XYZ file of C-alpha atoms in Angstrom:
230
model
C 0.000 0.000 0.000
C 2.977 2.279 0.449
C 3.400 2.507 -3.332
C -0.237 3.641 -3.601
C 0.561 6.452 -1.186
C 3.607 7.411 -3.264
C 1.500 7.573 -6.433
C -0.969 9.825 -4.585
C 1.947 12.043 -3.568
C 3.311 12.205 -7.128
C -0.150 13.070 -8.433
C -0.484 15.782 -5.799
C 2.921 17.248 -6.703
C 1.996 17.400 -10.401
C -1.354 19.053 -9.679
C 0.385 21.554 -7.377
C 2.600 22.498 -10.327
C -0.447 23.113 -12.517
C 0.122 19.962 -14.580
C -2.944 18.025 -15.732
C -2.335 14.453 -14.559
C -4.439 11.338 -13.933
C -3.971 8.974 -10.983
C -4.587 5.479 -12.345
C -4.458 2.106 -10.567
C -0.735 1.485 -10.990
C 0.707 4.758 -12.236
C 0.302 8.486 -12.706
C 0.124 9.790 -16.272
C 0.022 13.273 -17.687
C -3.071 13.937 -19.770
C -0.769 14.811 -22.662
C 0.789 11.305 -22.335
C 4.238 12.897 -22.387
C 5.205 11.472 -19.038
C 4.250 8.563 -16.757
C 5.379 7.578 -13.242
C 5.336 4.238 -11.441
C 6.589 3.566 -7.912
C 7.639 0.675 -5.675
C 8.615 0.591 -2.002
C 11.036 -2.032 -0.678
C 12.629 -3.001 2.611
C 16.315 -3.915 2.540
C 17.990 -6.671 4.535
C 19.027 -4.014 7.050
C 15.358 -3.056 7.534
C 15.823 0.171 5.606
C 13.068 1.569 3.372
C 13.938 2.189 -0.275
C 11.703 4.054 -2.719
C 12.063 3.369 -6.450
C 10.530 5.699 -9.027
C 10.143 4.632 -12.669
C 9.858 7.402 -15.270
C 8.498 6.675 -18.757
C 8.457 9.049 -21.721
C 8.384 8.713 -25.535
C 11.364 11.096 -25.515
C 13.550 8.532 -23.741
C 15.448 5.839 -25.620
C 15.906 3.838 -22.412
C 12.676 2.785 -20.708
C 12.224 3.530 -17.921
C 14.548 5.812 -16.024
C 14.912 4.265 -12.564
C 15.772 6.306 -9.485
C 16.181 4.874 -5.965
C 16.027 6.757 -2.686
C 16.735 5.452 0.814
C 14.495 6.794 3.561
C 15.563 7.573 7.118
C 13.388 8.286 10.136
C 11.958 6.938 13.370
C 8.858 5.507 11.665
C 8.058 3.989 8.274
C 5.993 7.072 7.444
C 8.926 9.364 8.212
C 11.228 7.176 6.107
C 8.817 7.246 3.172
C 8.328 10.995 3.401
C 12.083 11.583 3.542
C 12.705 9.345 0.525
C 9.948 11.142 -1.397
C 11.466 14.510 -0.515
C 14.720 13.333 -2.123
C 12.758 12.450 -5.272
C 11.170 15.905 -5.372
C 14.511 17.651 -4.875
C 16.502 15.466 -7.233
C 14.732 14.225 -10.342
C 11.121 15.467 -10.244
C 11.798 18.900 -11.751
C 14.281 17.492 -14.255
C 11.515 15.160 -15.470
C 8.695 17.698 -15.717
C 10.870 20.450 -17.222
C 12.740 18.219 -19.648
C 10.060 15.683 -20.604
C 6.781 17.554 -20.151
C 7.561 21.075 -21.401
C 6.766 22.474 -17.979
C 8.410 25.694 -16.850
C 8.405 26.354 -13.114
C 8.248 29.928 -11.864
C 11.704 29.364 -10.400
C 13.284 26.821 -12.716
C 14.811 23.992 -10.716
C 16.765 22.356 -13.562
C 19.776 24.067 -15.094
C 19.570 24.032 -18.904
C 22.599 24.103 -21.188
C 23.875 22.689 -24.470
C 26.499 19.975 -24.781
C 28.084 19.359 -28.188
C 30.389 16.674 -29.506
C 33.802 17.994 -30.480
C 35.602 14.806 -31.519
C 36.073 14.685 -35.312
C 36.237 10.877 -35.281
C 32.527 10.721 -34.452
C 31.391 12.825 -37.415
C 31.133 9.704 -39.574
C 28.390 8.505 -37.237
C 26.529 11.773 -36.609
C 27.875 15.192 -37.506
C 27.900 17.791 -34.752
C 25.817 15.806 -32.240
C 24.282 18.078 -29.622
C 22.187 17.534 -26.486
C 19.959 19.841 -24.495
C 20.948 19.186 -20.884
C 18.615 19.392 -17.900
C 20.764 19.043 -14.806
C 19.188 18.744 -11.393
C 20.470 20.472 -8.282
C 23.611 19.114 -6.659
C 22.263 17.614 -3.446
C 24.719 17.253 -0.594
C 24.626 15.600 2.800
C 27.238 15.879 5.523
C 27.735 15.241 9.215
C 29.595 18.531 9.369
C 28.062 21.924 8.598
C 29.380 22.010 5.015
C 29.891 19.193 2.506
C 33.585 19.132 1.582
C 32.810 17.394 -1.744
C 30.841 20.367 -3.049
C 33.743 22.703 -4.011
C 35.299 20.012 -6.215
C 32.107 19.089 -8.046
C 32.109 21.800 -10.782
C 35.516 20.612 -12.045
C 34.300 17.003 -12.030
C 31.115 18.046 -13.873
C 33.233 19.672 -16.589
C 35.220 16.444 -16.985
C 31.986 14.457 -17.119
C 30.686 16.670 -19.926
C 33.829 16.044 -21.980
C 33.576 12.279 -21.422
C 29.882 12.258 -22.321
C 30.187 14.262 -25.532
C 33.184 12.227 -26.691
C 31.774 8.745 -26.057
C 27.995 8.272 -25.988
C 25.662 7.650 -28.962
C 23.634 10.679 -30.167
C 20.423 9.602 -28.384
C 18.598 10.554 -25.203
C 20.462 9.609 -22.026
C 20.107 9.806 -18.269
C 23.101 10.167 -15.945
C 23.203 9.934 -12.166
C 26.196 10.593 -9.953
C 26.532 9.625 -6.293
C 29.761 10.175 -4.378
C 30.389 9.598 -0.690
C 33.361 9.896 1.626
C 33.887 8.924 5.249
C 36.797 9.910 7.486
C 38.866 11.110 4.563
C 38.275 8.030 2.399
C 36.128 7.523 -0.686
C 33.487 4.910 0.154
C 31.247 5.240 -2.912
C 31.711 6.543 -6.454
C 28.650 5.560 -8.440
C 28.076 6.986 -11.920
C 25.172 5.506 -13.887
C 24.379 5.962 -17.567
C 20.885 4.859 -18.642
C 20.385 2.849 -15.412
C 23.645 0.891 -15.823
C 27.066 1.372 -14.273
C 29.130 3.719 -16.446
C 32.628 2.422 -15.772
C 34.407 5.288 -17.535
C 32.379 7.761 -15.490
C 33.174 5.937 -12.259
C 36.884 5.880 -13.105
C 36.637 9.621 -13.671
C 35.054 10.078 -10.252
C 37.579 7.872 -8.473
C 40.504 9.697 -10.110
C 39.210 13.192 -9.358
C 40.839 15.270 -6.625
C 38.179 15.353 -3.897
C 38.309 16.653 -0.348
C 36.583 13.896 1.622
C 36.563 15.793 4.910
C 36.586 14.306 8.394
C 33.049 12.990 8.732
C 30.485 11.589 6.312
C 30.136 13.553 3.062
C 27.842 12.701 0.143
C 26.797 14.387 -3.085
C 24.254 13.414 -5.746
C 23.006 14.787 -9.090
C 20.869 13.673 -12.038
C 21.371 14.813 -15.637
C 18.905 14.403 -18.494
C 20.345 14.721 -22.011
C 17.958 15.069 -24.957
C 19.135 15.254 -28.607
C 18.889 18.820 -29.825
C 16.843 19.389 -32.971
C 18.912 19.481 -36.123
C 21.636 17.104 -34.924
């Protein structure tokens, strides 16, 4: 029943943004059929709640985009609400702004253009370009400030170069998650279209990060859509 509650919450968030959406038995769909959400709630072996959101769109070459969020709290309701808040902060606005032509009053997704610069790829597709919708960089730390944050812009620039030099000229979804504990890297996860992107992870591991003294974590999602005329 928890997934039913999540679908109600997604429907409520869409309506609150002025988006015409329908709450159906197993999903939430925009009336325009541009975007559809499904949800599942799991419990891990460590008795931790995990929320998974599935995002479907005819604009995506990979179906669906899958995003997972761990929930923390004293009760299951608090855990679910915290996991859902991560969804709203991380990927929700990227999805509705990039896949549903919605423009928030204060745009939550940064929009830019990435373009392939490697001449060797021009045989495949000349001057491939993507319109990028990047979500906010979400940080978490046991100290007041996340020490990973200052190094992220330089890593993001490297990630752009890797992306434009190596991926096919289609729609793509990238997620980064980096975590450090007591000055050591404990997680460097970079996903491309729901699968581990080994080159991206190697880039993250090799980057010069300040892991700080306590727990530090940073997360971002990036939606890349082929730009018209490429």
